[in-house]
Short mmCIF file of C-alpha atoms and ligand atoms in Angstrom, two decimals:
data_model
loop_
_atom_site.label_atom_id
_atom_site.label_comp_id
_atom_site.label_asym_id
_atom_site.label_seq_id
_atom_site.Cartn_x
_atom_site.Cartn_y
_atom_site.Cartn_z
CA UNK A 5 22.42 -75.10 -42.67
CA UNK A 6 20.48 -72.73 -40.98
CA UNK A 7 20.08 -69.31 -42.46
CA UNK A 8 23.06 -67.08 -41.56
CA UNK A 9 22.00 -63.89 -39.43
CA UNK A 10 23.53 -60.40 -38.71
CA UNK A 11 24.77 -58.44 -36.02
CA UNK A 12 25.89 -55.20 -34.73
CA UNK A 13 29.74 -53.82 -35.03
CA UNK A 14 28.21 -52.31 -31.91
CA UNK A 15 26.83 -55.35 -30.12
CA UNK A 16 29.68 -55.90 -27.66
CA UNK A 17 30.12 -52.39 -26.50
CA UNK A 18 29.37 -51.77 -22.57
CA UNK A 19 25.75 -49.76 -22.24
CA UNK A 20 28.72 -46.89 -20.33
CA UNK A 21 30.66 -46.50 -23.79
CA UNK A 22 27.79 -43.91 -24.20
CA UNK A 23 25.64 -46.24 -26.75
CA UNK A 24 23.27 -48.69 -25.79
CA UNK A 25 24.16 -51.42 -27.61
CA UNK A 26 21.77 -53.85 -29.76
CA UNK A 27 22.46 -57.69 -29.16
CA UNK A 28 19.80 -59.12 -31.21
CA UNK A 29 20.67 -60.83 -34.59
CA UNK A 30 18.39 -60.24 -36.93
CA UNK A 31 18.13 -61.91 -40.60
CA UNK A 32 19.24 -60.81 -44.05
CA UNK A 33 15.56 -59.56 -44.51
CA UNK A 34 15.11 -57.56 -41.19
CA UNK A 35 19.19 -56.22 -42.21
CA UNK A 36 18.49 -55.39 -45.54
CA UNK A 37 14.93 -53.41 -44.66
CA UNK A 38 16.43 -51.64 -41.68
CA UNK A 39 19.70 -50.64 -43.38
CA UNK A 40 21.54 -49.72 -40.04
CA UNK A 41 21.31 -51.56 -36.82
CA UNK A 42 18.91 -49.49 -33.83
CA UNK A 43 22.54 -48.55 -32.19
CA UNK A 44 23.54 -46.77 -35.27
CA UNK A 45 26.10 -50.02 -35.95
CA UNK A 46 26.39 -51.80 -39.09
CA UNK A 47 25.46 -55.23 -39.44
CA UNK A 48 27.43 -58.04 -40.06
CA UNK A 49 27.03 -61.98 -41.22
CA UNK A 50 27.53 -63.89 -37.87
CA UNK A 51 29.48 -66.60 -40.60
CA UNK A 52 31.04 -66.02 -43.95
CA UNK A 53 29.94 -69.33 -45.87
CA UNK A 54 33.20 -70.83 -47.15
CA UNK A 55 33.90 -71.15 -51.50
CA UNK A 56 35.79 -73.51 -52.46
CA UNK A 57 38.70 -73.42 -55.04
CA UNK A 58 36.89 -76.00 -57.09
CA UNK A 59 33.76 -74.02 -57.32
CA UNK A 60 35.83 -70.77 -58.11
CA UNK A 61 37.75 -72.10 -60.84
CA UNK A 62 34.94 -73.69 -62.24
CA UNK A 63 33.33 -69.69 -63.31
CA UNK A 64 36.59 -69.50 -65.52
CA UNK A 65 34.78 -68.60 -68.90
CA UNK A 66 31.52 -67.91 -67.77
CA UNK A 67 29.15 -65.01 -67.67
CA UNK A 68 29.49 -62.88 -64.93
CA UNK A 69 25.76 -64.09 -63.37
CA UNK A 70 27.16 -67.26 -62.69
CA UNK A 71 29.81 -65.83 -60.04
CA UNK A 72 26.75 -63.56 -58.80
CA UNK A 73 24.34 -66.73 -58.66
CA UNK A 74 26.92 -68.46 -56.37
CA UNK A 75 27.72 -65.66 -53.86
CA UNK A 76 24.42 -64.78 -53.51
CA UNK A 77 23.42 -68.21 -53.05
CA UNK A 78 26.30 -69.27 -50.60
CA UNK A 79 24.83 -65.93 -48.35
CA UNK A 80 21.09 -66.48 -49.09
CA UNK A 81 20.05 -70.01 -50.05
CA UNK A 82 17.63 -70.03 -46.88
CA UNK A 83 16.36 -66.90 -47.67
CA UNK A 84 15.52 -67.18 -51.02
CA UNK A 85 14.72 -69.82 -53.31
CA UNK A 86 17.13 -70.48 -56.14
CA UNK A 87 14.67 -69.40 -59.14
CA UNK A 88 14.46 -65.98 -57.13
CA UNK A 89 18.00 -65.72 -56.68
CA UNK A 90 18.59 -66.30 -60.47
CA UNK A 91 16.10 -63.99 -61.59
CA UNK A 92 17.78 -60.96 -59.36
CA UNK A 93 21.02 -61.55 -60.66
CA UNK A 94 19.92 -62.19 -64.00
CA UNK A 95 18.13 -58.88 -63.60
CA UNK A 96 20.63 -57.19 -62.13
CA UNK A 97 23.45 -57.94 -64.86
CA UNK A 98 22.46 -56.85 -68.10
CA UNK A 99 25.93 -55.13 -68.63
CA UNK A 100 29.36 -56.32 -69.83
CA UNK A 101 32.58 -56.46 -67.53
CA UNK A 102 35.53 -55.89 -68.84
CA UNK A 103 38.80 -57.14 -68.20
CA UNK A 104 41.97 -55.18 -69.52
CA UNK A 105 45.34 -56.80 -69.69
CA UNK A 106 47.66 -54.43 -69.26
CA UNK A 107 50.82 -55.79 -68.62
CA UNK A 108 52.28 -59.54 -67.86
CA UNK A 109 50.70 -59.47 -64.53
CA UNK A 110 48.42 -55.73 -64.62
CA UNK A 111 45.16 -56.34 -65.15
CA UNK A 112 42.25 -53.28 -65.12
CA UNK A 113 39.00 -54.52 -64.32
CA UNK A 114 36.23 -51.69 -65.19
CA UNK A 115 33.35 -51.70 -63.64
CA UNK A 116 32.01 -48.64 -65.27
CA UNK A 117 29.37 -50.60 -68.00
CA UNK A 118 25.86 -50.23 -66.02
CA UNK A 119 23.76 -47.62 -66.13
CA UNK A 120 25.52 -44.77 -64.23
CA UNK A 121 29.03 -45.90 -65.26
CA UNK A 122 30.19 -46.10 -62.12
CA UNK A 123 30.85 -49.27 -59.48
CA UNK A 124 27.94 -48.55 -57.87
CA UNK A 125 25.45 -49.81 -60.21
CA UNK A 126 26.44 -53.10 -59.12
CA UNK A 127 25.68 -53.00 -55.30
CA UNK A 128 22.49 -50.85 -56.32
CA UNK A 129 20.96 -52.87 -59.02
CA UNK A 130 21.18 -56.35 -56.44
CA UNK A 131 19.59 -54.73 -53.65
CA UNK A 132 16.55 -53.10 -55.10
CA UNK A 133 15.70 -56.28 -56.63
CA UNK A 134 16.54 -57.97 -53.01
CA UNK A 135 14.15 -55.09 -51.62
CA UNK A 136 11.42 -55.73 -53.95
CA UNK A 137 11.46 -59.02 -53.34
CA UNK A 138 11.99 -59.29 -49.54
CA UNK A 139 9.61 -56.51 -48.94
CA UNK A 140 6.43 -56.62 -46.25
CA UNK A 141 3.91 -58.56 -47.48
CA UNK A 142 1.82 -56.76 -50.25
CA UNK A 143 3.27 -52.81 -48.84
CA UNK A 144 4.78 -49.97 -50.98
CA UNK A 145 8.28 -49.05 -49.61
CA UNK A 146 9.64 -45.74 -50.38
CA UNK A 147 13.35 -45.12 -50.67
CA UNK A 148 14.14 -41.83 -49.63
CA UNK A 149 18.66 -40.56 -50.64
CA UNK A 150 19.84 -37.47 -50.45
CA UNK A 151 23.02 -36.96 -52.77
CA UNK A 152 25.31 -34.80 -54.16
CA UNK A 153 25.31 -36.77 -57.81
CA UNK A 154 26.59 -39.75 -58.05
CA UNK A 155 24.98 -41.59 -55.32
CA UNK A 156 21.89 -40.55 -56.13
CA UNK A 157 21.70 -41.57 -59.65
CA UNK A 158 23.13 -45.20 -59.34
CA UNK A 159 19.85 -45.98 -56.61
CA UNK A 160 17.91 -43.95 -59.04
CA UNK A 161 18.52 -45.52 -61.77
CA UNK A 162 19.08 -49.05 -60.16
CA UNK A 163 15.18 -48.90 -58.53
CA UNK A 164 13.79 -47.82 -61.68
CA UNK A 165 10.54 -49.66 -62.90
CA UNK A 166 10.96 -52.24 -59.44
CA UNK A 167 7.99 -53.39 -58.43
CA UNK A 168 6.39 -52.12 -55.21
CA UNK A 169 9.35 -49.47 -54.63
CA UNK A 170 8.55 -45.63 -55.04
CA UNK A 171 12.45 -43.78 -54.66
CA UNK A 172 12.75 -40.04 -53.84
CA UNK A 173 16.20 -38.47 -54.14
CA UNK A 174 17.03 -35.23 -52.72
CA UNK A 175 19.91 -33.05 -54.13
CA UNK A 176 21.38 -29.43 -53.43
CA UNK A 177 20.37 -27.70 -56.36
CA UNK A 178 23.80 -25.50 -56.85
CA UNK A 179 25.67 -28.71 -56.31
CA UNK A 180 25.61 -30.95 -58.45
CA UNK A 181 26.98 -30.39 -62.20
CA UNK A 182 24.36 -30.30 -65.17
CA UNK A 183 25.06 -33.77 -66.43
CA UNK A 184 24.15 -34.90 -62.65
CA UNK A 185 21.32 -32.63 -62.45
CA UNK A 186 19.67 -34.21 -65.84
CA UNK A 187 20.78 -37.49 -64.83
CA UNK A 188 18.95 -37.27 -61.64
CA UNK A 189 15.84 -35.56 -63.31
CA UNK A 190 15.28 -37.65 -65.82
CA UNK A 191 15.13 -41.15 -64.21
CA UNK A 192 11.50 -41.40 -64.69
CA UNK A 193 8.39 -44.39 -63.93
CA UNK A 194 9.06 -44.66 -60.22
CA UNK A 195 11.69 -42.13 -59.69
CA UNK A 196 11.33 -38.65 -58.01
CA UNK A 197 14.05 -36.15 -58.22
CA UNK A 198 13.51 -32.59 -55.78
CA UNK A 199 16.03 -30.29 -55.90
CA UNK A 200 16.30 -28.67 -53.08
CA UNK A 201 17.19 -24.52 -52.67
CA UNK A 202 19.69 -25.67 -50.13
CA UNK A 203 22.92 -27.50 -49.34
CA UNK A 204 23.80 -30.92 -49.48
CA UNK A 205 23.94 -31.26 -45.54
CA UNK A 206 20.58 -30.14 -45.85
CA UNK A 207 19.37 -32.61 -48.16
CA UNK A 208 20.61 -35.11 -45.56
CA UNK A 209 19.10 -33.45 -42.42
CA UNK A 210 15.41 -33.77 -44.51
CA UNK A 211 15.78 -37.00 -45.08
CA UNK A 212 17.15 -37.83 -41.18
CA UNK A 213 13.95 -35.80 -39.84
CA UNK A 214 11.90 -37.94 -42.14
CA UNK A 215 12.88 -41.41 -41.16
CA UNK A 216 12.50 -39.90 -37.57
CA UNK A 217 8.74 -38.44 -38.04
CA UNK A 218 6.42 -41.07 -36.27
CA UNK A 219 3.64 -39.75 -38.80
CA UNK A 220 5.75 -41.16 -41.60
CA UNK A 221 5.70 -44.44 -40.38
CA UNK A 222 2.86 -45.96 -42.58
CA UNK A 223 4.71 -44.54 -45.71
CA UNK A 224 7.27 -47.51 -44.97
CA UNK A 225 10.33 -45.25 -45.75
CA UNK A 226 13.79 -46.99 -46.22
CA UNK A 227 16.86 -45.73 -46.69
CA UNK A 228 19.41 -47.30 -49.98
CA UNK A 229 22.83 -45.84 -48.18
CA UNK A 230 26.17 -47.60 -48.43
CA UNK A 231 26.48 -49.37 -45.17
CA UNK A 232 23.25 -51.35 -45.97
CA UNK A 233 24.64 -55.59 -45.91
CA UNK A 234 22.27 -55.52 -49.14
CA UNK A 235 24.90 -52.90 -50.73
CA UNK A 236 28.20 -54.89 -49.80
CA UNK A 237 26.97 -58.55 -50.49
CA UNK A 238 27.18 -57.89 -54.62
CA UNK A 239 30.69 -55.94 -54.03
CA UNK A 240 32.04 -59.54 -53.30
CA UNK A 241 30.83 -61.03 -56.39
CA UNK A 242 33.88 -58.96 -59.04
CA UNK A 243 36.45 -60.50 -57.28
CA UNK A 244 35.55 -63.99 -57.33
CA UNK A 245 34.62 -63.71 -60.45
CA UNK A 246 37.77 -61.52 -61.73
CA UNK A 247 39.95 -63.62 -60.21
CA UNK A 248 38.35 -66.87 -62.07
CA UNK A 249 39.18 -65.30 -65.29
CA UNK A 250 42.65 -64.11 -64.66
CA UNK A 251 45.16 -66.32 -62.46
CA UNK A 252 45.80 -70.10 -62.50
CA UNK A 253 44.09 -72.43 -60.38
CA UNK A 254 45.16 -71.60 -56.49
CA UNK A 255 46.98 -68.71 -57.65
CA UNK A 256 47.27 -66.24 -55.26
CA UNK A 257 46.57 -61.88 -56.65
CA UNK A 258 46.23 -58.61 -55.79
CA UNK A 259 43.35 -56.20 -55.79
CA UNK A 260 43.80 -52.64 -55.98
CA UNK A 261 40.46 -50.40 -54.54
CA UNK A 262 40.51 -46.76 -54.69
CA UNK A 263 38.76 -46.20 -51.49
CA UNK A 264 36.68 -43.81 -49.80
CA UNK A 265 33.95 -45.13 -47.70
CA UNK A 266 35.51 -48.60 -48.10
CA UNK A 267 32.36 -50.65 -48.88
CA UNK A 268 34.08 -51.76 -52.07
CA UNK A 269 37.37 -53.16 -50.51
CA UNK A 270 34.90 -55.07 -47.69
CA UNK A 271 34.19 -56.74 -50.41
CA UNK A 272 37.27 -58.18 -51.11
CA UNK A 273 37.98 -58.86 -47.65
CA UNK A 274 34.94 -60.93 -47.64
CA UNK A 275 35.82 -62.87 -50.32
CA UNK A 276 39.37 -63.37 -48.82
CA UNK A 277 37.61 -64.70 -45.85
CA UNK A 278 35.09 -66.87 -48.12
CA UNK A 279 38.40 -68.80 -49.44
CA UNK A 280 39.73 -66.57 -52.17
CA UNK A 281 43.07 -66.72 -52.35
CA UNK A 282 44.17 -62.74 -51.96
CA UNK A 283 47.83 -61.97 -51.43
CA UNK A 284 46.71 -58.66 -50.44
CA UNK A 285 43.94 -56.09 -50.67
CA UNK A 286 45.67 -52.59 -51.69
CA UNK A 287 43.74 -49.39 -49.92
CA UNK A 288 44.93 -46.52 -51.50
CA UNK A 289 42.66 -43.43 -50.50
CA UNK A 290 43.24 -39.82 -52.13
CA UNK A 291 44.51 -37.03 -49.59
CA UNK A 292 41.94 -37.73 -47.09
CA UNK A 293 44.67 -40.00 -45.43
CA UNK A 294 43.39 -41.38 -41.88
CA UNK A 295 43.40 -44.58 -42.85
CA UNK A 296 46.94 -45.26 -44.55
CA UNK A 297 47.91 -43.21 -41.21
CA UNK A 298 46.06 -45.45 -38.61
CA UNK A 299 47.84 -48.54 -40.57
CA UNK A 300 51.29 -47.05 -40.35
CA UNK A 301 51.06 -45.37 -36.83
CA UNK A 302 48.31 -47.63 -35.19
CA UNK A 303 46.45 -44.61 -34.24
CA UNK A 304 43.25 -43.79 -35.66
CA UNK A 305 42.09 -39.90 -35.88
CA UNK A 306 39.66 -38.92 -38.41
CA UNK A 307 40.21 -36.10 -41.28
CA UNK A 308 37.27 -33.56 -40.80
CA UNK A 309 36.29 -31.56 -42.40
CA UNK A 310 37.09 -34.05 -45.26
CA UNK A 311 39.44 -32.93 -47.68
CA UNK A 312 38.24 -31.88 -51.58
CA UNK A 313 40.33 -34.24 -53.93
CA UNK A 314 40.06 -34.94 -57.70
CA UNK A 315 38.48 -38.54 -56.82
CA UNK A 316 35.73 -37.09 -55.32
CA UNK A 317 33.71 -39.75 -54.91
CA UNK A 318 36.45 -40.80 -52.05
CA UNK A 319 36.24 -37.80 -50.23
CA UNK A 320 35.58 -39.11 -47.02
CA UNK A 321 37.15 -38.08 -43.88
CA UNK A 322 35.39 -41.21 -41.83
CA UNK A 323 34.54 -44.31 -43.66
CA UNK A 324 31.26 -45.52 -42.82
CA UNK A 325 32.88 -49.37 -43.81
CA UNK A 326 35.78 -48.47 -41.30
CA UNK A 327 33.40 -50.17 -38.47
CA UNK A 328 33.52 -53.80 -40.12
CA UNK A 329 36.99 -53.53 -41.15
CA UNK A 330 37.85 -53.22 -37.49
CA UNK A 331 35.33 -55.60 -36.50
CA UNK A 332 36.69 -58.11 -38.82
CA UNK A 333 40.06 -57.71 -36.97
CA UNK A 334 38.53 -57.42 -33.60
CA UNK A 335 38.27 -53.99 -32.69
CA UNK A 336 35.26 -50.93 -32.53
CA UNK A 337 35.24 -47.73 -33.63
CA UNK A 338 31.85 -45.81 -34.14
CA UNK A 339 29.82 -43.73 -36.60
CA UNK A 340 31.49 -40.69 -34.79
CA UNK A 341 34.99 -41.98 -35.80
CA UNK A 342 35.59 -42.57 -31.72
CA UNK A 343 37.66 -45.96 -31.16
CA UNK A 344 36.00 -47.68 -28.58
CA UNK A 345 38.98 -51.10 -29.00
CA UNK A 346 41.95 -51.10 -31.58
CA UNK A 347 41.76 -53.92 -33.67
CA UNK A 348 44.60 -56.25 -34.08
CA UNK A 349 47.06 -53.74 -36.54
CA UNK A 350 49.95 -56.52 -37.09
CA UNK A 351 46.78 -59.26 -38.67
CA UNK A 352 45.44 -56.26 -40.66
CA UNK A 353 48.91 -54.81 -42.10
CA UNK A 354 49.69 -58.66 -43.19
CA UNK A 355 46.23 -58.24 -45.26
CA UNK A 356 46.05 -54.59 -46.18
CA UNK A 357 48.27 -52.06 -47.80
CA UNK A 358 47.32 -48.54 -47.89
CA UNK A 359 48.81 -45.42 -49.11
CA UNK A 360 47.07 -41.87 -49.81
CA UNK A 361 47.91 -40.17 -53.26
CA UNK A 362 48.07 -36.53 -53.75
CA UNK A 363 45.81 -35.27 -56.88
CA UNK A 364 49.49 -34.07 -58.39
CA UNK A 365 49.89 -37.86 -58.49
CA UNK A 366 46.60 -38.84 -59.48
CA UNK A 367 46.64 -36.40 -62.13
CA UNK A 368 50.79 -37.39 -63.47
CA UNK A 369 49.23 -40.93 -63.10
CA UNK A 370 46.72 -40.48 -65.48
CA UNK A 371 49.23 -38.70 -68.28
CA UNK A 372 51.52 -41.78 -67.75
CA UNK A 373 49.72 -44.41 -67.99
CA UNK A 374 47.55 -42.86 -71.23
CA UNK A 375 51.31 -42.43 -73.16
CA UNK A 376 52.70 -45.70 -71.70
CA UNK A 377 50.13 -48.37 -72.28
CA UNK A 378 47.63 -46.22 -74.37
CA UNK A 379 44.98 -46.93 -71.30
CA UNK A 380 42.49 -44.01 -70.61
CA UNK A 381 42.13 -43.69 -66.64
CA UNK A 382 39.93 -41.35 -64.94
CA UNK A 383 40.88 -39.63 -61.18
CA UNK A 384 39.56 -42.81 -58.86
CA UNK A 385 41.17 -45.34 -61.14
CA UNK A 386 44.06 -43.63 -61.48
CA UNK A 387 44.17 -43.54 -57.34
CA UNK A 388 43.82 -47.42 -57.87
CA UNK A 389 46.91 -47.36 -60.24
CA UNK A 390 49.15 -45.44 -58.41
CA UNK A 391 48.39 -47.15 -55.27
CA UNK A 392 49.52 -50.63 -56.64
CA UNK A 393 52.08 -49.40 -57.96
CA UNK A 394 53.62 -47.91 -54.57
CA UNK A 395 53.04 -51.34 -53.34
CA UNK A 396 54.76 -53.09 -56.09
CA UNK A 397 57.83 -51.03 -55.42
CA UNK A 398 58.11 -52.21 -52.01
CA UNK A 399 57.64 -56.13 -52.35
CA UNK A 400 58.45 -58.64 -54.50
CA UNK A 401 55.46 -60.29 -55.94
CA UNK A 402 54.78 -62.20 -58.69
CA UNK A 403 50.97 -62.96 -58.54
CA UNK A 404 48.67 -61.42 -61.11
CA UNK A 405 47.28 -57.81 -59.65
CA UNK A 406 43.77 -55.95 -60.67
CA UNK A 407 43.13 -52.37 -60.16
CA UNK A 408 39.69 -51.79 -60.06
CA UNK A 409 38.36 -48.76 -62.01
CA UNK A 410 35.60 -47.62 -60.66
CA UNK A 411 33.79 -45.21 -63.21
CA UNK A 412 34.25 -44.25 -66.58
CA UNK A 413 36.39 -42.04 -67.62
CA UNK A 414 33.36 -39.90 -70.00
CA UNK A 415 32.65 -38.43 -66.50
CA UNK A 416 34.79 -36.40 -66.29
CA UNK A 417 35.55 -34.73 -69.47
CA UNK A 418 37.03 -31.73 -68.24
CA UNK A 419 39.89 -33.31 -66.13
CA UNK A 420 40.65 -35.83 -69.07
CA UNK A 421 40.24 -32.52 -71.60
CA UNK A 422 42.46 -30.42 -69.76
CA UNK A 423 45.50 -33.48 -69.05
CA UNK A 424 45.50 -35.31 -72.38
CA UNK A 425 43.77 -32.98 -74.76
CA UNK A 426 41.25 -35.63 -75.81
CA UNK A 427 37.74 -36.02 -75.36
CA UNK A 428 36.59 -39.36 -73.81
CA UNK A 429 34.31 -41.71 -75.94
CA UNK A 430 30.91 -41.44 -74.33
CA UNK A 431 29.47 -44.61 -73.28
CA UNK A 432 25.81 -45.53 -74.52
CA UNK A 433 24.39 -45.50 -71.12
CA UNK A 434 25.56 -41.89 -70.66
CA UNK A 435 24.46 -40.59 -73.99
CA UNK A 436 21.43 -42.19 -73.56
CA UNK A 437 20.66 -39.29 -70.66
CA UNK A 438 20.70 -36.61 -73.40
CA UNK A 439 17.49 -37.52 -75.09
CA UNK A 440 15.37 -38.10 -71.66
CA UNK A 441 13.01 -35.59 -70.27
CA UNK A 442 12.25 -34.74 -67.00
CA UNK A 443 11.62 -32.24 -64.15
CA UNK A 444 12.82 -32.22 -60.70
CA UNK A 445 10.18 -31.17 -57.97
CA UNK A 446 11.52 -27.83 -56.92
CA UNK A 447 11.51 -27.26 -52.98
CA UNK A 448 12.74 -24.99 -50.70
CA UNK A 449 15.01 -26.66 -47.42
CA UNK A 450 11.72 -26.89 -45.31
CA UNK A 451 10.31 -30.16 -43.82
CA UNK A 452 6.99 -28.81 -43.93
CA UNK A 453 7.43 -28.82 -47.80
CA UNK A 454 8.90 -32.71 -47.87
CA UNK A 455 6.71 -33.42 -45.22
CA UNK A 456 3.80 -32.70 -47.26
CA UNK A 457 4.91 -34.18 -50.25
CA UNK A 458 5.74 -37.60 -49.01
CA UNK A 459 2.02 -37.86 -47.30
CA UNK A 460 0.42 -37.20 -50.38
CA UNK A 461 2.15 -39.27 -51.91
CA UNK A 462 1.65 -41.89 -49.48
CA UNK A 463 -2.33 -41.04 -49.87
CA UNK A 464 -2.24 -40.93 -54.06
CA UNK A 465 -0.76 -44.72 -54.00
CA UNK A 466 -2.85 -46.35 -50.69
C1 LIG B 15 31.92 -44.47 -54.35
C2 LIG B 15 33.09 -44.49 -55.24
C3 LIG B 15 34.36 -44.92 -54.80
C4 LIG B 15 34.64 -45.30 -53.37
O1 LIG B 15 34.06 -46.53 -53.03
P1 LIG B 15 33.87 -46.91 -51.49
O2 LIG B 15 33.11 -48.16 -51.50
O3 LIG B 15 33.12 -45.76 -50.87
O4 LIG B 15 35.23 -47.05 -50.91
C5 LIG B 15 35.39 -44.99 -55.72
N1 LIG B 15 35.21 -44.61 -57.01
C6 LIG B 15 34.01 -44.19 -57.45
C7 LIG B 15 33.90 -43.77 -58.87
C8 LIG B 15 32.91 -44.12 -56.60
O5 LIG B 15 31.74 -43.67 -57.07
#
């Protein structure tokens, strides 16, 4: 088998839709390093390698690197040789995964263990080992985020100590909450927090002048964002493996994804489309509801500004992952949100549920499941929860179901605090944080300042 390549969601636009599109296919290296396709598309596998039942069935029992050492083998086996691929997932799952059983058929898979307690350690942790690896030829790369927390700390944390990777992470300094701010200061080795006298918008307009500056190019600058194929490749591994542990052989389930940028429930639709046999991938998104309404009125109109929700890691008014959803069912929309061909609604309602759920819900979802099954949700989980359960209550399904929760409830002590008068058992990656030191660089919003930083940093390492 040849090695599978990537393309633009872009690619078969007409040059007149206003974009010039970018036809080339380029491969899993050239995606990963470039992170977004020259058009501003995302790219795409130009084939999904197929899994068999057999060879799911078969991770029933076993550690979690197994399921990661097959996926990333069935997308990368002519990429990589198998002793690299085993060392980056070994590498890259140190953590536990736990699987709750709720009810008969309710499952809560939390993926809150790694080192940020959140999902997103394990899309981070995969791709800066893939970058280290995959990276030009004895060069330095430099990852440069901006965030507003949480973001920020799982590529942080997840590119700590890599080899040949330097990462510098902007963040609004009145913006993100003290446990962010130490979180983010305090990364350490490689790691290089500035907090910036600014807002988060500007944080992101630093970093956009930056990767634009011709005199930056030698500093090999790279951006870690969520629409990198680097980031979405590891988010197919949980429910391969999930499923493996939790339904009968050809079973068919149900995955519930709190959603906001929808790089998590690609995931799933990937591994639907690898051969996993998924009834149905549940959407539910807070109150920023333009997808649920797209689904149930087939037309697509963006929420902006976005709206401020409990879950507010899914406040997102235009998901970036919206692009190879409709590509996947045959249609484009851009990064603008503008819908350039519908894709095929009747194929992607058969697939996908969604629903949006008000924070009064999120929140009297959270109180009700903590009395009724003694389970401890936080605000995105609780999205998850609510979400499958709207679904359950309009069809009749008897397949095992997993709601995906998607940080840990320690993170958000106040909310918890405030609806259930307890105070949530901090994990030990968390508490860990509390005896690190740290500064951030302090800048003002100037790209003089960042400018000048970056270059001498550039010089200090040549
Ligand atoms: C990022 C995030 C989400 C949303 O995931 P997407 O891939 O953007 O849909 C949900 N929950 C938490 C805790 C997150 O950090």
């Amino acid at each position: 088998m040849p090695a599978i390549l990537y393309y633009s969601t872009n690619a078969r636009l007409s040059p007149d839709s206003g974009i010039t599109p970018f036809r080339d296919c380029v491969s899993f290296r050239e995606a990963l390093l470039m992170g977004q396709a020259p058009d501003e598309g995302l790219f795409m596998p130009c084939h999904i390698p197929p899994l068999t039942l057999s060879e799911v069935e078969r991770l029933k029992g076993k550690p979690y690197q197994d399921a990661a050492f097959l996926i990333a083998s069935a997308f990368l086996k002519e990429d990589l040789s198998e002793d690299l691929i085993r060392q980056v997932v070994d590498d890259s799952y140190n953590y536990p995964v736990p699987i709750e059983r709720v009810t008969d058929k309710i499952y809560l898979l939390r993926l809150d263990q790694g080192p940020t307690a959140s999902f997103k350690d394990f899309a981070a942790r995969m791709m800066a080992r893939l970058m280290s690896i995959l990276r030009p030829a004895g060069k330095r790369l430099h990852v440069l985020v901006a965030t507003s927390g949480d973001t920020g700390s799982a590529v942080g944390e997840a590119f700590r100590g890599v080899d040949g990777i330097d990462v510098t992470i902007l963040y609004p300094r009145n913006e993100v909450s003290p446990r962010q701010k130490r979180q983010l200061d305090t990364i350490g080795e490689n790691v290089q927090a500035i907090s910036i006298d600014g807002k988060f918008d500007d944080c992101q307009n630093l970093v956009k002048e930056a990767f634009a500056d011709p005199e930056l190019k030698d500093l090999n600058l790279t951006s870690a964002n969520s629409i990198n194929f680097g980031r979405i490749l590891p988010q197919i591994i949980y429910y391969v493996w999930s499923y493996a542990q939790v339904a009968e052989p050809g079973q068919e389930i149900v995955f519930s994804v709190p959603s906001g940028n929808f790089g998590n429930a690609l995931g799933c639709e990937y591994a639907r489309r690898m051969g996993l046999p998924v009834r149905r991938l549940v959407m539910p998104t807070n109150e920023n509801d333009e997808f649920p309404r797209f689904l149930a009125t087939g037309e697509y109109r963006k929420v902006s500004p976005s709206r401020a929700c409990l879950s507010s890691a899914m406040n997102v008014g235009h998901p970036s992952n919206l692009a190879r959803f409709f590509e996947l069912y045959g249609g484009t929309v851009d990064r603008t949100g503008i819908v350039h061909k519908y894709p095929d609604l009747e194929e992607m309602r058969k697939h996908i549920f969604s629903v949006s759920i008000s924070d009064k819900e999120t929140k009297d979802t959270i109180v009700r499941v903590f009395k009724d099954y003694n389970v401890l949700l936080e605000p995105h989980g609780a999205v998850g929860w609510r979400g499958l359960e709207i679904f359950l209550s309009q069809n009749t399904i008897d397949d095992p179901c997993i709601i995906l929760e998607t940080a840990h409830p320690a993170k958000f002590p106040d909310e918890i605090g405030d609806l259930l008068g307890i105070e949530p058992e901090v994990p030990p990656s968390l508490k860990e944080i509390e005896n690190r030191s740290g500064r951030p660089i302090e800048m003002p919003a100037s790209y003089e300042s960042l400018k000048r930083y970056l270059r001498e940093k550039g010089v200090r390492e040549a």
